[in-house]
Short mmCIF file of C-alpha atoms and ligand atoms in Angstrom, two decimals:
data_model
loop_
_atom_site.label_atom_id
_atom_site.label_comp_id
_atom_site.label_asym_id
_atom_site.label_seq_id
_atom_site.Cartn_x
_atom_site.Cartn_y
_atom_site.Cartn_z
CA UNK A 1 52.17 -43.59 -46.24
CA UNK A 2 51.24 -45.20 -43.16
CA UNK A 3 50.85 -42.01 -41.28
CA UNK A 4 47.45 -42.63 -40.02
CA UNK A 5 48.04 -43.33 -36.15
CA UNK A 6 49.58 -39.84 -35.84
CA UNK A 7 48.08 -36.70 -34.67
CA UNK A 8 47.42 -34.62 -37.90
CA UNK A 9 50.27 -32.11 -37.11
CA UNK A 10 52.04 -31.64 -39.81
CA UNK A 11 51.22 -31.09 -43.20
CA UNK A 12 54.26 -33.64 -44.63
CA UNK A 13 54.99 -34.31 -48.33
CA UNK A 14 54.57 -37.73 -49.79
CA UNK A 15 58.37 -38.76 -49.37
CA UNK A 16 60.59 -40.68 -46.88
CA UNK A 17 64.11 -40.55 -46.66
CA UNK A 18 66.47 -43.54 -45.56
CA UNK A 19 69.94 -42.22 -46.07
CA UNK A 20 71.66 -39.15 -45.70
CA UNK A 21 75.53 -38.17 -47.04
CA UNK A 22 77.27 -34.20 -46.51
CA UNK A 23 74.72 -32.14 -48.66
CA UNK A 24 72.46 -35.03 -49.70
CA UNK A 25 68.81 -37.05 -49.04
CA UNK A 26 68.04 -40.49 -50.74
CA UNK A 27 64.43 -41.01 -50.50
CA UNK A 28 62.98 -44.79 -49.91
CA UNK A 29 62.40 -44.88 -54.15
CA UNK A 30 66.21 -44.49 -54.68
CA UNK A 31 66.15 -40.74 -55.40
CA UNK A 32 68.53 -37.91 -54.08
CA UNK A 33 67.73 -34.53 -53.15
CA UNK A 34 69.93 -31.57 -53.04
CA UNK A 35 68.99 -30.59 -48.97
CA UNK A 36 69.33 -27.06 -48.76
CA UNK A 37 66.81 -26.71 -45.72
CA UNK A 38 69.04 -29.18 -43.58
CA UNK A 39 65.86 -30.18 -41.17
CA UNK A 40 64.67 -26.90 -40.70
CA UNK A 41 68.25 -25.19 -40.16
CA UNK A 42 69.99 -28.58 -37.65
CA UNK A 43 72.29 -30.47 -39.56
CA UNK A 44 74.65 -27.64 -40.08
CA UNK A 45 77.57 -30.37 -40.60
CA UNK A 46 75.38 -32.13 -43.22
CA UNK A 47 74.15 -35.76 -42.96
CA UNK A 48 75.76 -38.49 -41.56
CA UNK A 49 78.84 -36.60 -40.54
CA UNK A 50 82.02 -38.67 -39.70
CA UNK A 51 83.02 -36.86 -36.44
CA UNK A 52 79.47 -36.93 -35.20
CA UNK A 53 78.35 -40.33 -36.11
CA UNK A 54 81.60 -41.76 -34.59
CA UNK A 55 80.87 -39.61 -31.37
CA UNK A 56 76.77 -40.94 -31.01
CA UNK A 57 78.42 -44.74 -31.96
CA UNK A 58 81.28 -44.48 -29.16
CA UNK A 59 79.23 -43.03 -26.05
CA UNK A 60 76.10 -44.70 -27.16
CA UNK A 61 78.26 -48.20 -26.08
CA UNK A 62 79.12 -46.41 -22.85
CA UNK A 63 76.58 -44.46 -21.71
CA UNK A 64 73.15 -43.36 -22.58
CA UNK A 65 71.48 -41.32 -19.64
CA UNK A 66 72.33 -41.12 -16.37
CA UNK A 67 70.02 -37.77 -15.25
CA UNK A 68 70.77 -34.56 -13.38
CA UNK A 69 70.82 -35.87 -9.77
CA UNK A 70 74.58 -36.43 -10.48
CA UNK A 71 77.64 -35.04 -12.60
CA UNK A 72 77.96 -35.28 -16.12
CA UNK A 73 81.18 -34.63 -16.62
CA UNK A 74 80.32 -33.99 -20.71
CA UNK A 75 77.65 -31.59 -20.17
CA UNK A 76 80.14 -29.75 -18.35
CA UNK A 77 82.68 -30.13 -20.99
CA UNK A 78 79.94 -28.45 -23.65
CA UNK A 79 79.25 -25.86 -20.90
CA UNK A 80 82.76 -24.57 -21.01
CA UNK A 81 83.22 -25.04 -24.71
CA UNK A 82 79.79 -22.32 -24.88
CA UNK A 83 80.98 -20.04 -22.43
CA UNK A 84 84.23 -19.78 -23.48
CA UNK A 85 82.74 -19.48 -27.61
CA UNK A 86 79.80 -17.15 -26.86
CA UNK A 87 81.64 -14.67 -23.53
CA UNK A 88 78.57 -15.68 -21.67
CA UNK A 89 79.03 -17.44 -18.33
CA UNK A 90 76.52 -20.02 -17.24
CA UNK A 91 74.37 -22.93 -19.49
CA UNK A 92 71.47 -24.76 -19.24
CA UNK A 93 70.67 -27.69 -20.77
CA UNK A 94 67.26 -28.81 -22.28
CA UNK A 95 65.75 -30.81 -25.47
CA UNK A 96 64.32 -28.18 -27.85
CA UNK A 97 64.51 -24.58 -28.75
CA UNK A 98 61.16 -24.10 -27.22
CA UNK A 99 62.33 -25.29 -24.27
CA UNK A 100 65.64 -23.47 -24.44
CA UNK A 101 63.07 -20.12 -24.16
CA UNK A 102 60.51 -21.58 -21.85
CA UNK A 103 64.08 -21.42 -19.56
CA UNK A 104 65.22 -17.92 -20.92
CA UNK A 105 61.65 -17.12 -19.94
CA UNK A 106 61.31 -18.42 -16.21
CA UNK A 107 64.92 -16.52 -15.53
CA UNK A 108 63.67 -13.26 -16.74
CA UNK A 109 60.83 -13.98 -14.65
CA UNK A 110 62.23 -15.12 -11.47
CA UNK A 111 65.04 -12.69 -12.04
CA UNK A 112 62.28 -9.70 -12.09
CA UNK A 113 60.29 -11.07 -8.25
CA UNK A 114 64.46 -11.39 -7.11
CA UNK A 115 63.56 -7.24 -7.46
CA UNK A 116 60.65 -7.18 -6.00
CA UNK A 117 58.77 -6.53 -9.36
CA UNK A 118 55.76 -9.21 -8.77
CA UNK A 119 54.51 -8.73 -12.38
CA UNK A 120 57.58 -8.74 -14.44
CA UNK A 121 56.47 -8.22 -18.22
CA UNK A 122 58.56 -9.38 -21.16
CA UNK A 123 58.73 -7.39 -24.64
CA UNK A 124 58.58 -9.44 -27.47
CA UNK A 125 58.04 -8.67 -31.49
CA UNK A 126 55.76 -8.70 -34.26
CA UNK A 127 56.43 -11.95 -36.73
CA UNK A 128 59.01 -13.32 -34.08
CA UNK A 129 58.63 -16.98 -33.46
CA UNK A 130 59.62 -19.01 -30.12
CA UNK A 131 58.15 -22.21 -30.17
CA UNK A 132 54.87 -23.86 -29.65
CA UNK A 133 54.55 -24.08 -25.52
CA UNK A 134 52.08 -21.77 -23.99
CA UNK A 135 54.73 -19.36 -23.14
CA UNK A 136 56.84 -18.99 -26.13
CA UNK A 137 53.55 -19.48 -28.30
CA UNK A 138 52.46 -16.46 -26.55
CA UNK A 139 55.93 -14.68 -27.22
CA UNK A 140 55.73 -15.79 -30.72
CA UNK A 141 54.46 -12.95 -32.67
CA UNK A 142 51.92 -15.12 -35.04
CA UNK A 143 48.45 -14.63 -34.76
CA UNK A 144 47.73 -17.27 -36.95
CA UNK A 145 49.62 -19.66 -34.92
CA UNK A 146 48.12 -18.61 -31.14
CA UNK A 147 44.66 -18.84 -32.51
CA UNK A 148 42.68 -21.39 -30.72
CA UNK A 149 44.84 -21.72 -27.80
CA UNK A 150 43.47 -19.25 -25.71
CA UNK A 151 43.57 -18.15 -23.04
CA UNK A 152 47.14 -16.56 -24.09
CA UNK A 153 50.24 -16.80 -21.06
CA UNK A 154 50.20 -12.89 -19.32
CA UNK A 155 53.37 -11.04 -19.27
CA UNK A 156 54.16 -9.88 -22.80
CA UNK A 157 54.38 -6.73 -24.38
CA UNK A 158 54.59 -6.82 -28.07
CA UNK A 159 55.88 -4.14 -30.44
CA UNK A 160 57.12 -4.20 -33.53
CA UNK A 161 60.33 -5.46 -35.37
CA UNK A 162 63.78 -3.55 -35.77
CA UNK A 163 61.90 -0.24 -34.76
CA UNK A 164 63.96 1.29 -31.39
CA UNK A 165 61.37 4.16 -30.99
CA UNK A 166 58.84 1.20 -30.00
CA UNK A 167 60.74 0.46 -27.33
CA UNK A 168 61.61 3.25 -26.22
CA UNK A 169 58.12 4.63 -26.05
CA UNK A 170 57.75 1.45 -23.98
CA UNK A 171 60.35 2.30 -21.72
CA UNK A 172 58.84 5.74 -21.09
CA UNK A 173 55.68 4.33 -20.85
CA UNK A 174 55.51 1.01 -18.92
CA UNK A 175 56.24 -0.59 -15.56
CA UNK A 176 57.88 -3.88 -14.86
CA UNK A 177 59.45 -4.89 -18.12
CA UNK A 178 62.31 -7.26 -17.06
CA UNK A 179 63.37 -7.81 -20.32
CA UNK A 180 63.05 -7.53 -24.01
CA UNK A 181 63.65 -11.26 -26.49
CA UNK A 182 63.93 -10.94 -30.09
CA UNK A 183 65.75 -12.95 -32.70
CA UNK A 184 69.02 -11.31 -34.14
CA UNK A 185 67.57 -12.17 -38.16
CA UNK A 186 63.70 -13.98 -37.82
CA UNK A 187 63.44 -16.93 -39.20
CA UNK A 188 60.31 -18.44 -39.34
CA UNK A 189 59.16 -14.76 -39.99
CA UNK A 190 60.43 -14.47 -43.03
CA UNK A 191 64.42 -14.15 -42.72
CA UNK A 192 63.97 -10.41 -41.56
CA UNK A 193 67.29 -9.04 -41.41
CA UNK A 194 67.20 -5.61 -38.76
CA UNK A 195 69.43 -2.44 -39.23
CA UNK A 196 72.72 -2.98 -38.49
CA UNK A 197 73.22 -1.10 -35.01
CA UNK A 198 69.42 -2.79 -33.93
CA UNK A 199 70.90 -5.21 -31.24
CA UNK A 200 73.35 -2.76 -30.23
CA UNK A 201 70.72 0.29 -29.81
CA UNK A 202 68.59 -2.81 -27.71
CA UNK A 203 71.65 -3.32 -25.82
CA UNK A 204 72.12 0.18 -24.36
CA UNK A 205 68.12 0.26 -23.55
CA UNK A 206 68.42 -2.60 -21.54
CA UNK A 207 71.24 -0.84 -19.62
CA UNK A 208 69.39 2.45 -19.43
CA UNK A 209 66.18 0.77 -18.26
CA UNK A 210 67.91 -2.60 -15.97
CA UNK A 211 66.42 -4.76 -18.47
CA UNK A 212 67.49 -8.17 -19.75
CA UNK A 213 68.30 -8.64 -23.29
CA UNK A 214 67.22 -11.92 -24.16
CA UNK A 215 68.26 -13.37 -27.45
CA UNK A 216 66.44 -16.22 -29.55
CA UNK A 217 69.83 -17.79 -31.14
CA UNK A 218 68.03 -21.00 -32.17
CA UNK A 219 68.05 -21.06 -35.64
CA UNK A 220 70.63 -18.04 -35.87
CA UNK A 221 73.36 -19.51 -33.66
CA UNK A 222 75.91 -22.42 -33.95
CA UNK A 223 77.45 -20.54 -36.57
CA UNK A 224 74.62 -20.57 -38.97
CA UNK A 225 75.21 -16.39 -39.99
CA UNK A 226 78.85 -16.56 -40.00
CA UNK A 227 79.78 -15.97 -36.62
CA UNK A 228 79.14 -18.39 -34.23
CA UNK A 229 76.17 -16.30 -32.22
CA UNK A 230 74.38 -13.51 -34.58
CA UNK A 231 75.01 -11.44 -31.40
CA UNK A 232 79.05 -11.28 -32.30
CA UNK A 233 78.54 -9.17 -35.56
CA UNK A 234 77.48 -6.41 -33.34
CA UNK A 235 80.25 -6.73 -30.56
CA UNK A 236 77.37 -6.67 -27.67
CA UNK A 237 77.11 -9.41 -25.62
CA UNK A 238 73.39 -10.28 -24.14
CA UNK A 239 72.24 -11.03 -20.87
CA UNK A 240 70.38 -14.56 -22.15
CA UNK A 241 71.19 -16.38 -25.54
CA UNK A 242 69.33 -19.06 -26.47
CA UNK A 243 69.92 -22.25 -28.54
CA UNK A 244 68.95 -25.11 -30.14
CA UNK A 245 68.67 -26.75 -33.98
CA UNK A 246 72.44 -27.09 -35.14
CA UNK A 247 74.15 -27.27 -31.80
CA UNK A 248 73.75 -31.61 -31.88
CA UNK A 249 73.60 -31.59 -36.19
CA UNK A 250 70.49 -33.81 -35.47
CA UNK A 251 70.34 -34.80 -32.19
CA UNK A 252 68.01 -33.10 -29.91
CA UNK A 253 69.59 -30.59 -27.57
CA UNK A 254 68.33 -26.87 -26.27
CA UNK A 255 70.62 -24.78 -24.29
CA UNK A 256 70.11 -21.18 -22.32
CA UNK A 257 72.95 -19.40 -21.70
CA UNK A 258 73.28 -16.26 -19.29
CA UNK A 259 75.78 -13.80 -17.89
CA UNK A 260 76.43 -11.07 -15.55
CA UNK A 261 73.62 -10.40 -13.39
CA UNK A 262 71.30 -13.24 -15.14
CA UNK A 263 73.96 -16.20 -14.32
CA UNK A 264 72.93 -17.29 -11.60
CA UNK A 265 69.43 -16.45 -11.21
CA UNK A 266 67.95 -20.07 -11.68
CA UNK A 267 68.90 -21.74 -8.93
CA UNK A 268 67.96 -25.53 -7.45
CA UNK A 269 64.47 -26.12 -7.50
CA UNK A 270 63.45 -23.52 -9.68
CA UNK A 271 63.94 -25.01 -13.19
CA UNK A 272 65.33 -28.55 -14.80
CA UNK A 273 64.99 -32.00 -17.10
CA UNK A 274 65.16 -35.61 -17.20
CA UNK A 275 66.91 -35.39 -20.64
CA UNK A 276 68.31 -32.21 -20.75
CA UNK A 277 72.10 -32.34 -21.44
CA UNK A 278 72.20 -36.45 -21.08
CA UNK A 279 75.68 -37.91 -22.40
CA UNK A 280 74.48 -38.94 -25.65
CA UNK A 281 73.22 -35.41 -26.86
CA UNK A 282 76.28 -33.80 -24.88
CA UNK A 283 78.92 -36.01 -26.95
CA UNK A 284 77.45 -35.05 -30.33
CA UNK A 285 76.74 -31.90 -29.48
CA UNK A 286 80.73 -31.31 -28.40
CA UNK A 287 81.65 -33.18 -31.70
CA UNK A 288 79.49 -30.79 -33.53
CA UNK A 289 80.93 -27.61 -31.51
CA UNK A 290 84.43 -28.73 -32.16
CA UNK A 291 84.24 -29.66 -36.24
CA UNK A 292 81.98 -26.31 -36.92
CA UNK A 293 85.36 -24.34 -34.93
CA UNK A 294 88.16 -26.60 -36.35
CA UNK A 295 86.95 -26.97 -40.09
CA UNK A 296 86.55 -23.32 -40.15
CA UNK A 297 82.87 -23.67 -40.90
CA UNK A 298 81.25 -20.60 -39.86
CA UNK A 299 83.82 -18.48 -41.60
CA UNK A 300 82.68 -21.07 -44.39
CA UNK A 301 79.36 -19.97 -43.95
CA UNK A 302 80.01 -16.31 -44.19
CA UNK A 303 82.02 -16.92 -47.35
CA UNK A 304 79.36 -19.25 -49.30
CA UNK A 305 76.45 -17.46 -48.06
CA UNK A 306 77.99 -14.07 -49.94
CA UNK A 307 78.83 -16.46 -52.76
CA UNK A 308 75.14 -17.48 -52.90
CA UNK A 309 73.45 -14.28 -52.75
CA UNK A 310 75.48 -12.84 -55.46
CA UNK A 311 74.95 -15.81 -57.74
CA UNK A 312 71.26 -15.86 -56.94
CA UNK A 313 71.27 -11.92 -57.45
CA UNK A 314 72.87 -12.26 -61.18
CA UNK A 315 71.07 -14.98 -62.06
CA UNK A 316 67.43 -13.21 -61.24
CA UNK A 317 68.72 -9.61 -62.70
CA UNK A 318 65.43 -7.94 -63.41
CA UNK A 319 62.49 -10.40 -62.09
CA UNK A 320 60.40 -8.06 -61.60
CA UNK A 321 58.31 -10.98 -59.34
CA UNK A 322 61.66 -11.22 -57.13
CA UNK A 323 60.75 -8.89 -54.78
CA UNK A 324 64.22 -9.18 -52.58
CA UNK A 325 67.15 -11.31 -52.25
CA UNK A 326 69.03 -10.94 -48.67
CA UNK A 327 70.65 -13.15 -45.73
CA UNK A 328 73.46 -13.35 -43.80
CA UNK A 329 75.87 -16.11 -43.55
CA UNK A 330 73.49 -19.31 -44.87
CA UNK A 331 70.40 -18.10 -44.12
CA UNK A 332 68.52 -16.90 -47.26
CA UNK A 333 65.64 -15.61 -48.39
CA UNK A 334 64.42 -14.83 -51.64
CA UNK A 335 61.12 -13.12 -51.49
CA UNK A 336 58.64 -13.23 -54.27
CA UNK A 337 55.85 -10.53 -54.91
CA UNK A 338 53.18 -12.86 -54.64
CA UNK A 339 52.54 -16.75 -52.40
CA UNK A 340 54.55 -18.99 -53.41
CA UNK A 341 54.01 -22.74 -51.02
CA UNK A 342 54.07 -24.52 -54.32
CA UNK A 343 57.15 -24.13 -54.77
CA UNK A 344 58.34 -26.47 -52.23
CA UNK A 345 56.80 -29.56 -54.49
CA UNK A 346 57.90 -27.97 -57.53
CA UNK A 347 61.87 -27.82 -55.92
CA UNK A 348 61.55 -31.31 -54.50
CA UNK A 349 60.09 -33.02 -57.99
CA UNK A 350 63.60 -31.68 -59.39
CA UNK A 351 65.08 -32.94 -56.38
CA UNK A 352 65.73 -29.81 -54.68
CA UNK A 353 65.01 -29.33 -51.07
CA UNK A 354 63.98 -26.15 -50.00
CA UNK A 355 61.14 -23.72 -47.50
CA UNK A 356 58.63 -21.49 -48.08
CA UNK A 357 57.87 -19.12 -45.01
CA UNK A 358 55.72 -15.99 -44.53
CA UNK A 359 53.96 -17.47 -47.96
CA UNK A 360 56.43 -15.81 -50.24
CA UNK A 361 59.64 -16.47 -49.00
CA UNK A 362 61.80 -19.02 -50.40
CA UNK A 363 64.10 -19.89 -47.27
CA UNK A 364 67.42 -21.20 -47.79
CA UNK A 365 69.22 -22.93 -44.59
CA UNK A 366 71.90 -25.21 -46.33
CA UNK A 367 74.70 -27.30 -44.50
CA UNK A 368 77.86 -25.12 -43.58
CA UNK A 369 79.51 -28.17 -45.55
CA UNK A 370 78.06 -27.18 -48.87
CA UNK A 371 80.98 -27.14 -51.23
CA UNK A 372 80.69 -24.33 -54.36
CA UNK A 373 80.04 -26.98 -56.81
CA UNK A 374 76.73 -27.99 -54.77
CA UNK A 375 76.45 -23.79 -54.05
CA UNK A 376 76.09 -23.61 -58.26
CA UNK A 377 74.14 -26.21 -58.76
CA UNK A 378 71.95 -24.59 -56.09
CA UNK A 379 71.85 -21.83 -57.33
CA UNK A 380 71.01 -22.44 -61.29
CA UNK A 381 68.17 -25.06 -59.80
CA UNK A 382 66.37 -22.54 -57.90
CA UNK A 383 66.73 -19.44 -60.65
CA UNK A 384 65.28 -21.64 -63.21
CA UNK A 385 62.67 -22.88 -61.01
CA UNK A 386 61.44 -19.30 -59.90
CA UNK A 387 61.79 -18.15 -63.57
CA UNK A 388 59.38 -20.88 -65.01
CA UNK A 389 57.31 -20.98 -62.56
CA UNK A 390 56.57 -16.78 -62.52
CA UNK A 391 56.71 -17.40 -66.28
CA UNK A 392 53.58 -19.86 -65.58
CA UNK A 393 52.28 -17.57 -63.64
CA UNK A 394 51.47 -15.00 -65.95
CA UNK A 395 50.06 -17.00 -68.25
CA UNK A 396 48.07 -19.11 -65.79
CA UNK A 397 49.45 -22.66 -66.80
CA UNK A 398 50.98 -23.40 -62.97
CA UNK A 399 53.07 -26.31 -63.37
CA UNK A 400 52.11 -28.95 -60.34
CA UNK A 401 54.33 -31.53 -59.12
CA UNK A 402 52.35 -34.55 -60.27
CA UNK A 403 53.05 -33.37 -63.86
CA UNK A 404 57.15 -32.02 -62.78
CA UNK A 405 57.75 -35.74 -61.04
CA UNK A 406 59.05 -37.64 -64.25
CA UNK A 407 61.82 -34.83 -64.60
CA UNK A 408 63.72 -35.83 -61.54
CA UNK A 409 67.41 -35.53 -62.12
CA UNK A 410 68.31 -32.60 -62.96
CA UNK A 411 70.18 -31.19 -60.35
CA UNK A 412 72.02 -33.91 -59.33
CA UNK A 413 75.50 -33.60 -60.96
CA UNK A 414 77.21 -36.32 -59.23
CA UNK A 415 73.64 -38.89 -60.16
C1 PLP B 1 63.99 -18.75 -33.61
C2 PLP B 1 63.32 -20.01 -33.13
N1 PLP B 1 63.03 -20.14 -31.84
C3 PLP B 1 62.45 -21.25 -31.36
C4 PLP B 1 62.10 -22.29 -32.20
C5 PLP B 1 61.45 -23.51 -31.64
O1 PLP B 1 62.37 -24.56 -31.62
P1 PLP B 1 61.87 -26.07 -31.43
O2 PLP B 1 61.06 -26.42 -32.61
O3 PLP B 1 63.16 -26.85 -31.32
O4 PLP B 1 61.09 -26.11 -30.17
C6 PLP B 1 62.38 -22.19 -33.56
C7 PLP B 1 62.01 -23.27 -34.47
O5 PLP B 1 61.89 -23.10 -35.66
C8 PLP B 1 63.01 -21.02 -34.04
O6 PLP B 1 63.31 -20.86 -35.33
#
């Protein structure tokens, strides 16, 4: 691979993809992989999508960028499709999910000196991730991934996950907290699914204390758990939501929302971006919006995702190496007893694409499109494929990839 000009980043497998159709990759040696990662959780419609291709190919002959000195008549258009989807009142646009909290950040900020509170602190959680700027590296709860970068951003209290008597100790204890961020189910963390009641018991904290609840919606949103904001299984709605990943199926787009009291808190002058919300993310982004509402998809997503887990729980009855099997809507995690990163390059030589996070959490984020055939083949791939390889395990023969990578077709019904 002729990676060698880049910055040593990432950590990418040996294999380049040229085409994408629905549910499926074609890599540049003519093979096709079942993509049940979808770019990290983005292409929620699948690849190469009808409604959005035609969208990118129609405005990219009008009308690429134009900035924010002037009206953009289609970011407003995906402003009040939001609003109007997620009972919140106000969006801004920006590139990234990182960026979509560095803004979630600044309000809570700004919106804490508006009170006279000159050192407004933020609580944020254990295992949570943000995003790689200073500030949402320092939210992120990853040790691992802040080490190095020190000195750290100020203005963070961290306690831990889906535990209420943290906070509340917090609240009894601490000055200036503005607001509290979490994500409604961590992702990068592990898929860690709270109790049920967890946003809602954050909720009435916030209104005890006149704090901002601040959700991380960008890999849970855009109808990725079945509704189309996490936030809407528990009937609350937050003061901040942000977003990112599946909201443009590919195309790079961020968005913080607010409502109430956090609205209109930025202001002009205090935050913006050259790109942020530019025609060409704003029409796929809309086309995206309006196929997830009118094909039904996130109900889709509720539906398969239940379909999933219960295939994937009968078809692992009794691992004892399966340590867990949960999700909601299509995000799914099955989580081993023990590492298990080699999976990935097992999966992918039997041209199945899937994540490892947290080291032993197999992380399923497939397209809302999936249809049940693809859900089954799915399903049986990745059963086998944790069965022989624990059954490796045990007697130390590891399969690697090198030695998997002849066997290449066997989940590909429709070769
Ligand atoms: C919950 C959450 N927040 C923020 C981010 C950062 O988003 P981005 O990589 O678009 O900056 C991610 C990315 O994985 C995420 O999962």
């Amino acid at each position: 691979m002729a990676s060698s000009s880049l910055m040593a980043t990432y950590k990418r497998a040996d294999t380049a993809f040229e085409m994408g159709q629905g549910a499926w990759l074609f890599d540049t040696n003519g093979n096709k992989y079942l993509d049940l990662i979808s770019g990290i959780g983005v292409c929620g419609l699948g690849h190469n999508h009808p409604a959005v291709t035609h969208a990118i190919r129609d405005q990219a002959g009008r009308l690429l960028h134009t900035s924010n000195l002037y009206e953009i008549p289609l970011q407003t258009e995906l402003a009040n499709r939001l609003t109007k989807i997620s009972g919140m009142d106000k969006v801004f646009f920006c590139n990234s999910g990182a960026e979509a909290n560095e803004a979630a950040i600044k309000l809570a900020r700004l919106h804490g000196h508006n009170q006279g509170i000159n050192t407004p602190n933020i609580i944020v959680v254990d295992s949570a991730f943000h995003g790689r700027t200073m500030a949402t590296l320092t939210a992120t709860g990853n040790r691992k991934a802040q080490a190095g970068f020190e000195p750290l951003v100020s203005g963070f209290i961290r306690a831990p996950y889906d535990d209420i008597e943290a906070i509340k100790t917090i609240a009894s204890s601490t000055q200036d907290v503005v607001a509290i961020f979490v994500e409604p189910v961590q992702g990068e963390g592990g898929v860690r699914i709270p109790a049920d009641n967890y946003l809602n018991e954050l909720r009435s904290i916030c209104d005890d204390n006149n704090w901002l609840l601040m959700l991380d919606e960008v890999q849970t949103g855009n109808g990725r758990t079945g509704k189309y904001f996490a936030y809407q299984h528990n009937g609350i709605l937050p003061d901040v939501v942000t977003t990112a990943k599946g909201l443009g199926n590919g195309v790079p787009i961020g968005a913080c929302l607010a409502q109430g009291k956090a609205a209109n808190v930025l202001q002009p002058g205090t935050h913006g971006s050259t790109f942020g919300g530019n025609p060409l993310v704003c029409a796929a982004a809309l086309a995206t919006v309006d196929t997830l509402i009118s094909d039904k998809l996130i109900e889709r997503a509720d539906e398969l995702g239940n379909y999933i887990l219960d295939g994937l729980k009968e078809s692992l009855q009794g691992a004892n190496y399966v340590a867990d099997i949960r999700g909601k809507g299509l995000m799914i995690a099955i989580e081993l007893n023990e590492s298990c990163t080699e999976l990935v390059m097992l999966a992918k030589a039997k041209g199945l694409l899937i994540n490892v996070t947290s080291d032993s959490v197999i992380r399923l984020l497939p397209p809302l499109t999936l249809s049940n055939e693809e859900a089954d083949l799915a399903i049986d791939a990745i059963a086998k494929l944790i069965k022989v390889y624990a059954g490796d395990d045990r007697q130390g023969q590891r399969r690697t990839a090198d030695r998997d990578s002849s066997d290449r077709r066997q989940p590909t019904s429709n070769d």
